[in-house]
Structures are given as C-alpha cells and as structure tokens.
XYZ file of C-alpha atoms in Angstrom:
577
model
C -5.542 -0.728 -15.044
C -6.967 -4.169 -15.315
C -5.560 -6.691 -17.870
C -8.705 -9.019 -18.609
C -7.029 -12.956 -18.822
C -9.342 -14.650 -20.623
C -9.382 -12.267 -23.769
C -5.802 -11.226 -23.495
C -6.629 -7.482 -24.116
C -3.639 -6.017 -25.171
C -2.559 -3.004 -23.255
C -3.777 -0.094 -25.840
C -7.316 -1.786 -25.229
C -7.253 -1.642 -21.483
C -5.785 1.924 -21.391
C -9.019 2.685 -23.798
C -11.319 0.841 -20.853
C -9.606 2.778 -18.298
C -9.750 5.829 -20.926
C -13.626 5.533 -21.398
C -14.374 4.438 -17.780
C -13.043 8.026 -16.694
C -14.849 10.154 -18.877
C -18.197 8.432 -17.983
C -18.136 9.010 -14.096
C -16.799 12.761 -15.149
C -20.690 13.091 -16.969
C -22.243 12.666 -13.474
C -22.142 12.397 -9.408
C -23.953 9.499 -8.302
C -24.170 6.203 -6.349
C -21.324 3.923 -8.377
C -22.272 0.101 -8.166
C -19.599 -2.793 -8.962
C -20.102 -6.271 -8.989
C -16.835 -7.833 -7.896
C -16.791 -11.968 -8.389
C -13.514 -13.227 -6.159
C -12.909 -16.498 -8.869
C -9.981 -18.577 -9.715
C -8.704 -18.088 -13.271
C -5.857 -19.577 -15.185
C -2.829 -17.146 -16.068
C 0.692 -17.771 -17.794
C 4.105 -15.935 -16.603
C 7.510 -16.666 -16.621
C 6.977 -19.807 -18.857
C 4.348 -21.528 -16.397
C 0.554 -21.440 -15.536
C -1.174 -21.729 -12.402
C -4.786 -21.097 -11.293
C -4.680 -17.471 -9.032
C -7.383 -15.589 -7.198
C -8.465 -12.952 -9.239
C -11.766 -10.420 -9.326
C -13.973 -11.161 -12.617
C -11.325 -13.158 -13.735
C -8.877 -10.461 -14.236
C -5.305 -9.803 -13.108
C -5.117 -7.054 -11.703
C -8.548 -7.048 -10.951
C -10.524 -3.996 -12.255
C -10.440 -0.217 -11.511
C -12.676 1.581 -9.698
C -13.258 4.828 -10.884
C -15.594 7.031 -8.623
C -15.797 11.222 -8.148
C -14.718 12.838 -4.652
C -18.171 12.865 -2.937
C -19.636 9.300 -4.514
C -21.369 6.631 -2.513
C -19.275 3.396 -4.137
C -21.387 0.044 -3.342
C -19.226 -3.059 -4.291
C -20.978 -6.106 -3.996
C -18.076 -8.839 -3.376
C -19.090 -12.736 -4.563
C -16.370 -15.216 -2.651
C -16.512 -17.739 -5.646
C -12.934 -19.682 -4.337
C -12.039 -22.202 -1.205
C -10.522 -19.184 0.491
C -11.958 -16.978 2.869
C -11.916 -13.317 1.544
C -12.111 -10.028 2.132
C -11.550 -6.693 0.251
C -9.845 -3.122 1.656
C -10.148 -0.088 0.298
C -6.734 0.971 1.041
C -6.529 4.958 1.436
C -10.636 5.451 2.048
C -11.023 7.544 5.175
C -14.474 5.425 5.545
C -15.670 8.290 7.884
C -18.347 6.390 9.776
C -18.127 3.370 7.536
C -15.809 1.193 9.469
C -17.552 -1.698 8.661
C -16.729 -1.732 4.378
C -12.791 -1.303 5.660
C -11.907 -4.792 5.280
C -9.541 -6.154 7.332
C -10.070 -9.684 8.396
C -11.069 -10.404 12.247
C -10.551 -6.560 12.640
C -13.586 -4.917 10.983
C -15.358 -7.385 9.373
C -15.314 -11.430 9.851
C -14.202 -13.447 6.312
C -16.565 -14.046 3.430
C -16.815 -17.807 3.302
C -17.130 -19.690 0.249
C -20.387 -18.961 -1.625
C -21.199 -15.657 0.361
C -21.620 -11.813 -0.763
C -20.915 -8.857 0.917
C -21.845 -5.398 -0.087
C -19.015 -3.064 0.799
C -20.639 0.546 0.784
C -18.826 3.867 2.086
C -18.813 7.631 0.585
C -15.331 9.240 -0.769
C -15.506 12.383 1.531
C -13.347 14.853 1.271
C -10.667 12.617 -0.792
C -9.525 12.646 -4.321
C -6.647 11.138 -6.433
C -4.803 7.695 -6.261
C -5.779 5.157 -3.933
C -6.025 1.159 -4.782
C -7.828 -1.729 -3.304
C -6.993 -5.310 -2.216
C -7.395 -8.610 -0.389
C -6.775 -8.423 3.383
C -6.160 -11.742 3.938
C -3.470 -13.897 4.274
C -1.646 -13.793 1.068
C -4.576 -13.053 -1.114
C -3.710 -9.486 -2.607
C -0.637 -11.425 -4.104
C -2.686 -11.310 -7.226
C -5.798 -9.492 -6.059
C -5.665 -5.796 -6.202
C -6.328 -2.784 -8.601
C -6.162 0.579 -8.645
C -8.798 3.565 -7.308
C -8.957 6.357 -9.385
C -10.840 9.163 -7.715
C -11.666 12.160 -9.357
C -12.054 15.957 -8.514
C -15.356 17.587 -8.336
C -17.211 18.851 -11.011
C -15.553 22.025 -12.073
C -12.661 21.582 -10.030
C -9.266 21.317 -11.888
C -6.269 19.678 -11.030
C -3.285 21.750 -9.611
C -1.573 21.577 -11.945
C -2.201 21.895 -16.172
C -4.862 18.758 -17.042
C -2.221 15.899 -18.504
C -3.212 14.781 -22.255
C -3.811 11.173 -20.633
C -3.677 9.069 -17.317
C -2.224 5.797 -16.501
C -2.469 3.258 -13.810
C 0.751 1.851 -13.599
C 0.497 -1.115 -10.259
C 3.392 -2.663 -9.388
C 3.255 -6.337 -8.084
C 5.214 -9.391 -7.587
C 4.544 -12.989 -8.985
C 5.452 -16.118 -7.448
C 5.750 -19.568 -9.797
C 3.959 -21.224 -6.190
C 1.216 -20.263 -4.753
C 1.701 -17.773 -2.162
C -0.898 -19.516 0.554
C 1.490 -22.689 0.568
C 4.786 -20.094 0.933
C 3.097 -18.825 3.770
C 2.272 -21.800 5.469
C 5.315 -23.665 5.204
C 7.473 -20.561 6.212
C 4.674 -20.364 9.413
C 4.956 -24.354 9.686
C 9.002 -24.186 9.760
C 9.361 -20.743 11.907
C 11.614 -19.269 9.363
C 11.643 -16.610 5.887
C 9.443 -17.193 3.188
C 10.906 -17.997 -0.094
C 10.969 -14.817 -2.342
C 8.940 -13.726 -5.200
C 10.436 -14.508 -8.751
C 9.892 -11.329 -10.796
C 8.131 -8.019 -10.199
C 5.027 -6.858 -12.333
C 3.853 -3.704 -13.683
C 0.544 -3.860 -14.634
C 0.619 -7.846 -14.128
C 3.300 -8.030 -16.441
C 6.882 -9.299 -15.854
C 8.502 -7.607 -18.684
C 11.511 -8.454 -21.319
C 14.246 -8.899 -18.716
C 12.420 -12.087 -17.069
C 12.538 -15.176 -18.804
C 10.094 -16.051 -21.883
C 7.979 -12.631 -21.012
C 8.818 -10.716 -23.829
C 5.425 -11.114 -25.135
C 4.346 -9.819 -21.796
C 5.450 -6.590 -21.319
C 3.741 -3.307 -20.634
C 4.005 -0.769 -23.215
C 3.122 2.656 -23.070
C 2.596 4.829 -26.195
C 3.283 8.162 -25.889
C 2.735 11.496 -28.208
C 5.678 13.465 -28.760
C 5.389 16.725 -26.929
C 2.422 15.493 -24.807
C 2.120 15.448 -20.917
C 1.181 12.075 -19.018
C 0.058 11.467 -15.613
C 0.802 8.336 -14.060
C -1.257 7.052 -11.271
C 1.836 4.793 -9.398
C 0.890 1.669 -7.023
C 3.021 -0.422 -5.216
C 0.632 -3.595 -4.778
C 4.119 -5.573 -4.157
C 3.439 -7.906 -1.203
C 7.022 -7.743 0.525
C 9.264 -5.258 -1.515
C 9.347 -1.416 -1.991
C 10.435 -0.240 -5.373
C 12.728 2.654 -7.052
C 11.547 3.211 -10.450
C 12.680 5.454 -13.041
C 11.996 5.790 -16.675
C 14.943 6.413 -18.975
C 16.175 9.673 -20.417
C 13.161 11.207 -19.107
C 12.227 13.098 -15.908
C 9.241 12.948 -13.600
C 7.052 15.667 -11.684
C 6.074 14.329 -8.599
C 2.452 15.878 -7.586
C 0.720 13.718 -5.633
C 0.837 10.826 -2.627
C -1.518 8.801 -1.397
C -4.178 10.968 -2.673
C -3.129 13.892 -1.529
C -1.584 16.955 -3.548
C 2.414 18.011 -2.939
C 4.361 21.027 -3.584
C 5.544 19.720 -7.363
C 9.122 18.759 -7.782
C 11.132 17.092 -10.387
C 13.388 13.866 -10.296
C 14.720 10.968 -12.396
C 14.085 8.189 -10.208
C 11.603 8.000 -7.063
C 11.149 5.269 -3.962
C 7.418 3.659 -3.512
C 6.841 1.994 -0.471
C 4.055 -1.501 -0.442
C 0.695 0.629 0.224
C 1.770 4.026 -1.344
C 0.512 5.582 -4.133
C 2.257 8.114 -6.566
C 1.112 9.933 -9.258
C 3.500 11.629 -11.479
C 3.744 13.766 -13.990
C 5.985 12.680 -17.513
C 6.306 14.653 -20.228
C 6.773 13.698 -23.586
C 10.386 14.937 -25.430
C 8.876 17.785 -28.255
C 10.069 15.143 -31.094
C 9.951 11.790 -32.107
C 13.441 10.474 -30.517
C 13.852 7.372 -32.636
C 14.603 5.288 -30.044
C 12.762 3.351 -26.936
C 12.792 3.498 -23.139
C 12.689 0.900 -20.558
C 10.383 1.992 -17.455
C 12.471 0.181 -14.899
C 11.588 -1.104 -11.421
C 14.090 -2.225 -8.657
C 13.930 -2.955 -4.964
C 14.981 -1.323 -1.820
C 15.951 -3.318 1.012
C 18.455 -3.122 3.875
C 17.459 -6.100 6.157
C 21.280 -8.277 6.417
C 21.379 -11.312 6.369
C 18.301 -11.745 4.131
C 17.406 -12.571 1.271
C 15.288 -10.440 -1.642
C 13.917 -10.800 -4.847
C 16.781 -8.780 -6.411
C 15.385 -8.513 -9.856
C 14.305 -5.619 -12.169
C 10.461 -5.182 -14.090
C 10.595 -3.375 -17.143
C 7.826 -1.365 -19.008
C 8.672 -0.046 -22.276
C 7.483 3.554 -23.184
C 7.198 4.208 -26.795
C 6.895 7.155 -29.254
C 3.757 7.044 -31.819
C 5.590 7.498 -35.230
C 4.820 10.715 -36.855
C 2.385 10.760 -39.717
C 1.206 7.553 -39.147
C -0.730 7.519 -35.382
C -1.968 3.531 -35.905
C 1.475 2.104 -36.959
C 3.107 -0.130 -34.587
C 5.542 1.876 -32.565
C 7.692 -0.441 -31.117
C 10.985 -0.670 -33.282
C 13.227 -3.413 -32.202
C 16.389 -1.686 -34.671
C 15.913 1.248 -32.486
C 18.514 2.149 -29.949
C 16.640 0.718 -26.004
C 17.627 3.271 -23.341
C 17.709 1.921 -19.744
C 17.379 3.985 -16.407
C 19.959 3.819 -14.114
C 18.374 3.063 -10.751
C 20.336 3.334 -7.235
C 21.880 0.477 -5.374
C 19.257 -1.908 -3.628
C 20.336 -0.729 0.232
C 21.219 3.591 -1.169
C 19.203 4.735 2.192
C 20.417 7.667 1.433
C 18.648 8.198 -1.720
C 15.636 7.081 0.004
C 16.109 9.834 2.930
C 17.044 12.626 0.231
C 13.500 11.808 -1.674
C 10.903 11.718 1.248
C 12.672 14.616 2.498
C 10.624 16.393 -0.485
C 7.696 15.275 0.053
C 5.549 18.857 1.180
C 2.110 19.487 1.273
C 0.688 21.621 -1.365
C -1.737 23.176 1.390
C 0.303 26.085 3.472
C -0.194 25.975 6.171
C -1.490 22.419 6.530
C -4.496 21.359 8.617
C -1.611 19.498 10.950
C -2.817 19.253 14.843
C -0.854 21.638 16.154
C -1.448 21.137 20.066
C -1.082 17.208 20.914
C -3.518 15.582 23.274
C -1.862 12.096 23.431
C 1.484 11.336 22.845
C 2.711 7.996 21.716
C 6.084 6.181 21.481
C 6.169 2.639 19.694
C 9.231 0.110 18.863
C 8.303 -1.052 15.463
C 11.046 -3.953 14.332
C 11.671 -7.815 14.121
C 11.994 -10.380 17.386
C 11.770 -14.041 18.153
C 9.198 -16.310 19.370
C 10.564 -19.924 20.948
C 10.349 -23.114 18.786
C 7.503 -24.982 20.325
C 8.375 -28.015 22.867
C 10.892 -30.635 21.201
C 10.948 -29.035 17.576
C 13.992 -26.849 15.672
C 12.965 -24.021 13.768
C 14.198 -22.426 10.815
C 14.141 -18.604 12.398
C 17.711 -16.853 13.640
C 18.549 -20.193 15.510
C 17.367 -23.335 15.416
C 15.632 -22.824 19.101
C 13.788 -20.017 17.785
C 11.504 -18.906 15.038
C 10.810 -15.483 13.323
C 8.419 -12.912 14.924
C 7.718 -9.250 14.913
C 5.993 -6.467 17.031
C 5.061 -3.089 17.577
C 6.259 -2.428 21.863
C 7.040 -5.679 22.002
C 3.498 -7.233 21.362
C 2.708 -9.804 18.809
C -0.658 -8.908 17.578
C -2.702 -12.443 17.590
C -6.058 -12.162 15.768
C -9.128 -12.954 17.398
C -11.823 -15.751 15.965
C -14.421 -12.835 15.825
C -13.699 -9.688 14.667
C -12.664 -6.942 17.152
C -15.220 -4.050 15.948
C -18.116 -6.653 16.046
C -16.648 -7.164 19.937
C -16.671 -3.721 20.538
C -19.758 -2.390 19.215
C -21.632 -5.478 20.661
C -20.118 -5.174 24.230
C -18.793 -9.062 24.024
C -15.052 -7.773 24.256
C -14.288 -9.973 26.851
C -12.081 -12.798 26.249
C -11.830 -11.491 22.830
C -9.103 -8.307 23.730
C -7.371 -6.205 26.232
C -7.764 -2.208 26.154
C -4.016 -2.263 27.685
C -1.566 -1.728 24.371
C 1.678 -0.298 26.164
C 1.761 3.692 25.003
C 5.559 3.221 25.847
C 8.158 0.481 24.779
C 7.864 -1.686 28.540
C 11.528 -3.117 27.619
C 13.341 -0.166 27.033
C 17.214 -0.319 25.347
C 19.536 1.209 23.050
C 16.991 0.771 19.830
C 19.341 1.386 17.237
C 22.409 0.321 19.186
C 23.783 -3.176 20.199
C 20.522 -5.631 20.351
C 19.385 -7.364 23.687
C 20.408 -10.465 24.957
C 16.617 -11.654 25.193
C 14.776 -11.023 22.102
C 11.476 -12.979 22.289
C 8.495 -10.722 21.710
C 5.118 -10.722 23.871
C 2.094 -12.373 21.734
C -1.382 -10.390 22.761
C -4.762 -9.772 21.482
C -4.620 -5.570 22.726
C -6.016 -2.847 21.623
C -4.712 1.392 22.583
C -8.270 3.303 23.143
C -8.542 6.658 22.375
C -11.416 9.485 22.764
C -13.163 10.939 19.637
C -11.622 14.004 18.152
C -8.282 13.569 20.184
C -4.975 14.387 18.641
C -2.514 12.134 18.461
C 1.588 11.941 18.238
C 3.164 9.112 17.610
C 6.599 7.920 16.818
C 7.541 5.048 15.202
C 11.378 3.788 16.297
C 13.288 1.089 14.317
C 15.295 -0.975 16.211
C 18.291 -3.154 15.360
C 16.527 -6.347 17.322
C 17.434 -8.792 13.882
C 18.565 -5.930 11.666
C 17.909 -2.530 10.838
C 14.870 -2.733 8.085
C 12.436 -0.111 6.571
C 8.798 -0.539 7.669
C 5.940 0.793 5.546
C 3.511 1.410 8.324
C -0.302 1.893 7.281
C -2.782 3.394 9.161
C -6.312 2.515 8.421
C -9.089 4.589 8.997
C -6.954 8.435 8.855
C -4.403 10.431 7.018
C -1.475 11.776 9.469
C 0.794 14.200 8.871
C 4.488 13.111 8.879
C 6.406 15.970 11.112
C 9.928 14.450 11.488
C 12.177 11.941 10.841
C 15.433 11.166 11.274
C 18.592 8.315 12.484
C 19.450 6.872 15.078
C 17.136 6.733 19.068
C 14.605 9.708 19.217
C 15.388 12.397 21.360
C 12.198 13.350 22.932
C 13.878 16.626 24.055
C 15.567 17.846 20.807
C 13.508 16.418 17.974
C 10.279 17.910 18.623
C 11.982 21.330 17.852
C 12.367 20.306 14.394
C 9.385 19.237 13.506
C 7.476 20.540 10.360
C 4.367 21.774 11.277
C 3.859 24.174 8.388
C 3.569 22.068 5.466
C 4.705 18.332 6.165
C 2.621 15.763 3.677
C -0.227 14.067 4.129
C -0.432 10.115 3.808
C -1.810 6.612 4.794
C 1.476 5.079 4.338
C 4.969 5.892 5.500
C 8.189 4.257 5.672
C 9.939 4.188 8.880
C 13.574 5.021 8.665
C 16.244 1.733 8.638
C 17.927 2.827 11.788
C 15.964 5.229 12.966
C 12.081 7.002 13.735
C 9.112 9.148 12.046
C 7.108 11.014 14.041
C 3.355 11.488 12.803
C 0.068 13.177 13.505
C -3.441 12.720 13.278
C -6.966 13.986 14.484
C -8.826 10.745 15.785
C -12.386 12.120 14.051
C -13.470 8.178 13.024
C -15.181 5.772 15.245
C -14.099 2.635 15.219
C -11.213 0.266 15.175
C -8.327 0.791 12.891
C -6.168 -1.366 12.063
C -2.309 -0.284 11.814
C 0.520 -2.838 10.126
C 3.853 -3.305 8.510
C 2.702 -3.148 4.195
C 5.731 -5.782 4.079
C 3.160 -8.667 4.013
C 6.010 -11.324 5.888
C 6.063 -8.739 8.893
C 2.617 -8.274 9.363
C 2.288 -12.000 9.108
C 4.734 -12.312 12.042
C 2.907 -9.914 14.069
C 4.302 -6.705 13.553
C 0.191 -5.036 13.666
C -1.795 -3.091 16.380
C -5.688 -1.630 16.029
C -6.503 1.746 17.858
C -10.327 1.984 19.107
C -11.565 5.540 17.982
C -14.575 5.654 20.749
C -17.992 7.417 19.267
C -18.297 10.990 20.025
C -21.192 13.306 22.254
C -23.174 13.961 18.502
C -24.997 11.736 16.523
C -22.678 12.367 13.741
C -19.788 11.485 15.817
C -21.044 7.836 16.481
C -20.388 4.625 14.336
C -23.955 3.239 12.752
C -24.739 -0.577 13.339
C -23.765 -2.910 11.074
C -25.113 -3.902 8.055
C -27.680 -6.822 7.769
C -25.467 -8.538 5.514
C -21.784 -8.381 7.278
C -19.950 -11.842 7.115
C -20.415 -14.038 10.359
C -17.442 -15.784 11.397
C-alpha cells in the first residue's frame, strides 16, 4: 500500500486506493499497463528530511494489482542520477527472463533519462509477491507490494476476509544509503545500521517525533482481515505480532499453507506473508500496538535493535466515521521474543506445510548440489588497513567459497549472444573445494575466492541443493532467494549435513513452496526445484550487506528441444550498458 508524499494521504485514503484498485482488476482479465517514473522526492521521518528515490513520487512506491493469468507491462522512466532497475520479486517470468531485473544479470541498468518496458505474464501464480530496485541500495526506499489475484470464479481457501491490507515492512536511514554503502565498501568494514523500521513507510510512536506518522489500521468488531505481510527491510528479518490478538497464517510467498494459528510470526528480507486476523466480536475499548522487532544472531555485530509500531484500532459502535483512536484508552503491546530466540524461529518454519497433498515436489533428483553459504575475508589492498575482522583484512562473503564479481555487461545478454567469453566461467564448484568442520571451529585461512562463474544446468532437470551455514565470522541466518523458480524446502536442521542420514527425513509429501528461505544459524536447508525456465537466475543473500559482499551465484537454465522450452530474444528496447 502506497503512501503518496506530496499529498500526505492519510492511511484510510490509501487503504480506499488499494480498496478500489482491487475490485477494478476483479471486473476483468486483461493486459494491465503501469507507468512507473523512478524520481527523487522530498520526505520527512524521524524529525529530518532528505530527498529519496521513489516511483511517482511515492514512498512505498505503488501497488500493482494484476489477476493470475495477466500480461503486466510496466513502463519504468529512470528520472534520477542513479542507474536503475526494477525486480519483480516472486514472478516465475516463465520465458520472460529479460523483465526479471537484476542488474548486470538479466538486464544492463537504465541510465539517466531512459525507459524500459518490463512485460511478463503471471502464470500459474497468485497471492503476495512485491517488487523493488535491484541495485545497489536503491530498494532502501523503492519497493511496493504485488497483489495478485485468483481467477475469476475461483475463491480463496479459506472464507473471503471482510478486507485486505498491505502491510511492507522497511527500514529508514537519516543518510542516504548509496553513501553507507560506499564508505563501508571504501573502508572494508560493516555498514552503519538503519535508524528505525517502517511499516507502510512509517516509523511509528516509539521513534522519535513520529507520532504523527504512524500506521493505523481500523478494524470492525467481529470482522475478519487479511494481511498481505512484506519484509522490504534491506538488512534485517522481523518478528511481528499484534497484541491480544492471534493470527492465521495461510499463505507464503504466494503460495497457499495448511492454516495454523500463532501470536507472533518470523519474516525473512524477500518473504511474503499473508495472514489472517480476526476482529474480537465487541468493541474492546482499548488499542493495540502492531509491533515489529528483529532477529539476528551474527556476534560481534551490530543491529538496528529497535521496534516499529502500527496501531490497530476498533471503529466505535454507532458512529462508523468517528475518530477511533482514543488516547484515554488502555494501549496493549505484544510481547515479541528475544532478538537471537533461534529457537522460536526453528519452531515457526517448522509449520510451514503446503496446502497441496501431495505436493508437486521432484521426487527423483537429477543433480545434486552442496553449497557453503556464510561470511569470509578478502585482504586489505597493498599498504592500506581496513576496517573488516582485522585491520589486514576487509569483510567478504560467498557461496563455495566464490565471491560473485559482476560483469560490465549483463550475463544473459552474454549468453544468449554467444560473447560469454571474458565475461564468465561455466565452472561454479557443485561442492565446497575447501572442505572443514562448517559449523565447528573456523579455519585458519579465511579469505574467499572472487569469480565471475556461473553452475549450468539442462532444461527440465531436477535439482537438490543444500545450503550449509558455516561459523567462518559467526553463525548468521541467510535469507537465500532464488530468482526465476519456486523450490520446495524438504529439510532442515543444526549443525554439518549428513548426506547419509538427512535425506531420510526429508518431507516429500507436503513441504512448502517459496522463493525465499532462511538458512538455519548453525546449520543447512535442503531444497528442490524443477529447472523448467531458460535463462539465468540469479540466487543471493536478501540481507542487502551480504549480497553486497558477494555472498550471490546465477544458475544458467539452458533452452529446451521445443519451441516452448526456449528463451525469446530480447526486446528492442532492453537497456545497453
């Protein structure tokens, strides 16, 4: 749910938008066109304004609301001095790689001045998804949510909720997040921290001078609510809990679960959650923070270890268009779990269950996979200290030990032209090539490998992978996306993976269905997917620091024996680098 800046829509308004927008793409199935302007635009938080990148001017930018089966064009206007591109984070993009997004992987930058029409087909998908800047720092502030619908005629699981809400969580920085990234790139070390989190854009009454901008949801007694959560947060994932009330979880990256019921829930960077909240039957006479916290187990470190709160609201009865919010009424807050309760973490994903029984999970594997997925070191250059672990070195990550470096060019354009030379390797180790105790005592040496390598696989084979932690600088939780596929998520657990054992205890009736999953602190996930896409795909930390430092890799998806199977040229219009 967008909150327009330069009007300062309050938040019943927007939620009417939102409100209207759905019921307009419900009256019919066809081609949806946005215009979206990338501009600079002036905003106020935390008792200071700065100029941020925004879409038509709005923070978060606007929601696009589309039908499962829709052809979505979204012609993008790069109106700022930064280059720019826009993912649609979630969007299979069967056969569209070229509207993914990713800079120097799918598409080259738009440059200052230039358009680029982004144009793909929601197949087969339908729920919560969101979109963002794939650049740099960028989606700090530009993002918004995807709201896809069902068919015509084809309900929800579950009984239709009286009203649905984009709720986006994000983080806001008093500096601009392209100088925090270059200084901590310049220096070799952390990047400062955000300074409050955001729902909706807004910081919320527990953050200095923000009173005034908190989000507020009014609610009917007795009435059911579903809302569509995002974690747009560039570096932190989130519990969140609303007070004194419960929440039915029913859905995950736009895909529907096996319903269950809890107070609080974890929501990783790149993960979407929609849940259900229902209403108490009668007007409680009191108010209820919607509270936000973070997760993180990375020691030392340091965290923006601050809470976002959202107020939700009860519409007085007999009088609908009153102002609800009573500040004499008693404020109930959540109680959320310790910032490093792993446990609570393990205990919730353990729920997660696809609706579908049995699920469409490969269940013979044609290529099996093992990656280290953790933090490293790269040496200070020649005659320089550095900020990183020690002064001789600065901070780095990988995925087996290799650093992905970004091309100049963009790696599909390589590929699908034949000019990969010079521009990547085909060679990404299937296998860790240092191999140690992963979650045990950390390695003498641990400088990473920097590389420009891609791990080629043939269309339509199916894949295994698992993703180990390892205790290199820490043990930390890594939101690993996937572009390009949903996988199924068969296993996890702690500790080194036992290649023998743990395969016997995988869940291959019914594990969920994502784009985003959270690899254990201290330990490994194992997933699954079908490689059905041509193309190349990118696949990163959501932390936004660790991909920064390298911890990325891009699978090539080679075109099938059928036309069908094959990825089209590129458009006439695709950015040139």
């Amino acid at each position: 749910m967008a909150m327009a800046i330069s009007s300062g829509i309050p938040a019943p308004c927007s939620l009417l938008v939102t409100t209207l927008l759905l019921l307009i793409v419900q009256a019919q199935s066809v081609t949806r066109h946005y215009n979206f302007n990338v501009q600079m635009a002036n905003v106020t938080r935390l008792c200071g304004s700065k100029s941020i990148v925004t879409v038509n001017g709005e923070y978060p930018g606007p929601a696009l609301v589309a039908r499962e089966g829709d052809r979505v064009v979204v012609r993008v206007t790069n109106r700022v001095a930064h280059n720019v591109t826009l993912h649609w984070h979630g969007i299979r993009q069967l056969r569209s790689g070229w509207a993914d997004g990713p800079a120097y992987v799918t598409q080259c930058p738009i440059q200052t001045g230039q358009s680029y029409a982004y144009d793909f087909t929601v197949t087969g998908q339908r729920g919560t998804l969101w979109w963002h800047a794939h650049i740099s720092w960028l989606r700090a502030t530009v993002y918004g949510a995807i709201v896809v619908l069902p068919k015509h005629g084809v309900p929800y699981p579950f009984p239709a909720p009286h009203k649905e809400v984009p709720v986006i969580f994000g983080e806001w920085w008093r500096a601009d997040t392209e100088a925090v990234v270059r200084q901590a790139l310049r220096t070799g070390g952390a990047p400062n921290v955000s300074d409050a989190f955001t729902i909706n854009g807004l910081p919320g009454p527990l953050y200095n001078c923000s009173a005034k901008d908190t989000f507020k949801l009014k609610v009917e007694p007795g009435k059911t609510y579903m809302l569509r959560l995002i974690n747009a947060a560039l570096n932190d994932e989130l519990f969140f809990s609303v007070a004194n009330h419960t929440l039915t979880v029913v859905e995950v990256d736009a895909v529907y679960v096996k319903p269950f019921t809890v107070k609080t829930l974890i929501i990783s960077p790149g993960q979407t959650t929609n849940v259900l909240l229902t209403a108490k039957p009668l007007y409680p006479r009191a108010n209820f923070y919607m509270s936000a916290a973070p997760y993180s187990t990375i020691r030392p470190g340091t965290f923006d270890n601050t809470t976002v709160a959202g107020i939700l609201e009860y519409q007085k009865p007999g009088n609908p268009s009153a102002p609800s919010f009573d500040k004499d009424l008693p404020l109930f807050k959540p109680a959320l779990p310790r910032f490093n309760d792993t446990g609570f973490v393990t205990n919730f994903t353990s729920k997660l269950r696809s609706l579908a029984t049995p699920a469409a999970v490969p269940r013979s594997v044609d290529r099996r996979f093992f990656f280290t997925v953790g933090l490293g070191t790269l040496p200070c250059p020649t005659n320089t200290t550095c900020q990183g672990p020690t002064n001789k070195t600065q901070f780095a990550a990988a995925m087996n030990n290799v650093s992905l470096v970004l091309p100049s060019t963009a790696l599909l354009q390589s590929h699908f032209t034949g000019t990969s030379r010079g521009v990547y390797g085909s060679n990404f180790p299937v296998t860790p090539l240092l191999k140690f105790n992963y979650t045990g005592a950390p390695p003498n040496n641990t400088n990473v490998a920097k590389g420009t390598k891609l791990l080629v696989l043939p269309f339509n084979a199916s894949v295994e992978l698992v993703m180990q932690d390892t205790s290199i600088l820490g043990f930390e939780s890594h939101p690993l996306h996937l572009h390009g596929f949903n996988f199924f998520v068969v296993g996890q657990g702690f500790g080194n993976y036992d290649a023998v054992n743990d395969p016997a205890k995988f869940n291959l009736v019914d594990p969920v269905e994502r784009n985003t999953v959270g690899v254990p602190a201290g330990g490994w996930v194992a997933i699954r997917f079908l490689a059905d896409n041509p193309g190349v795909w990118f696949m990163h930390c959501h932390l936004e620091v660790h991909t920064t430092w390298g911890l990325r890799m891009a699978w090539l998806v080679l075109d099938g024996s059928l036309p069908n199977q094959k990825l089209p040229p590129p458009p006439a219009d695709l950015p040139k680098c």
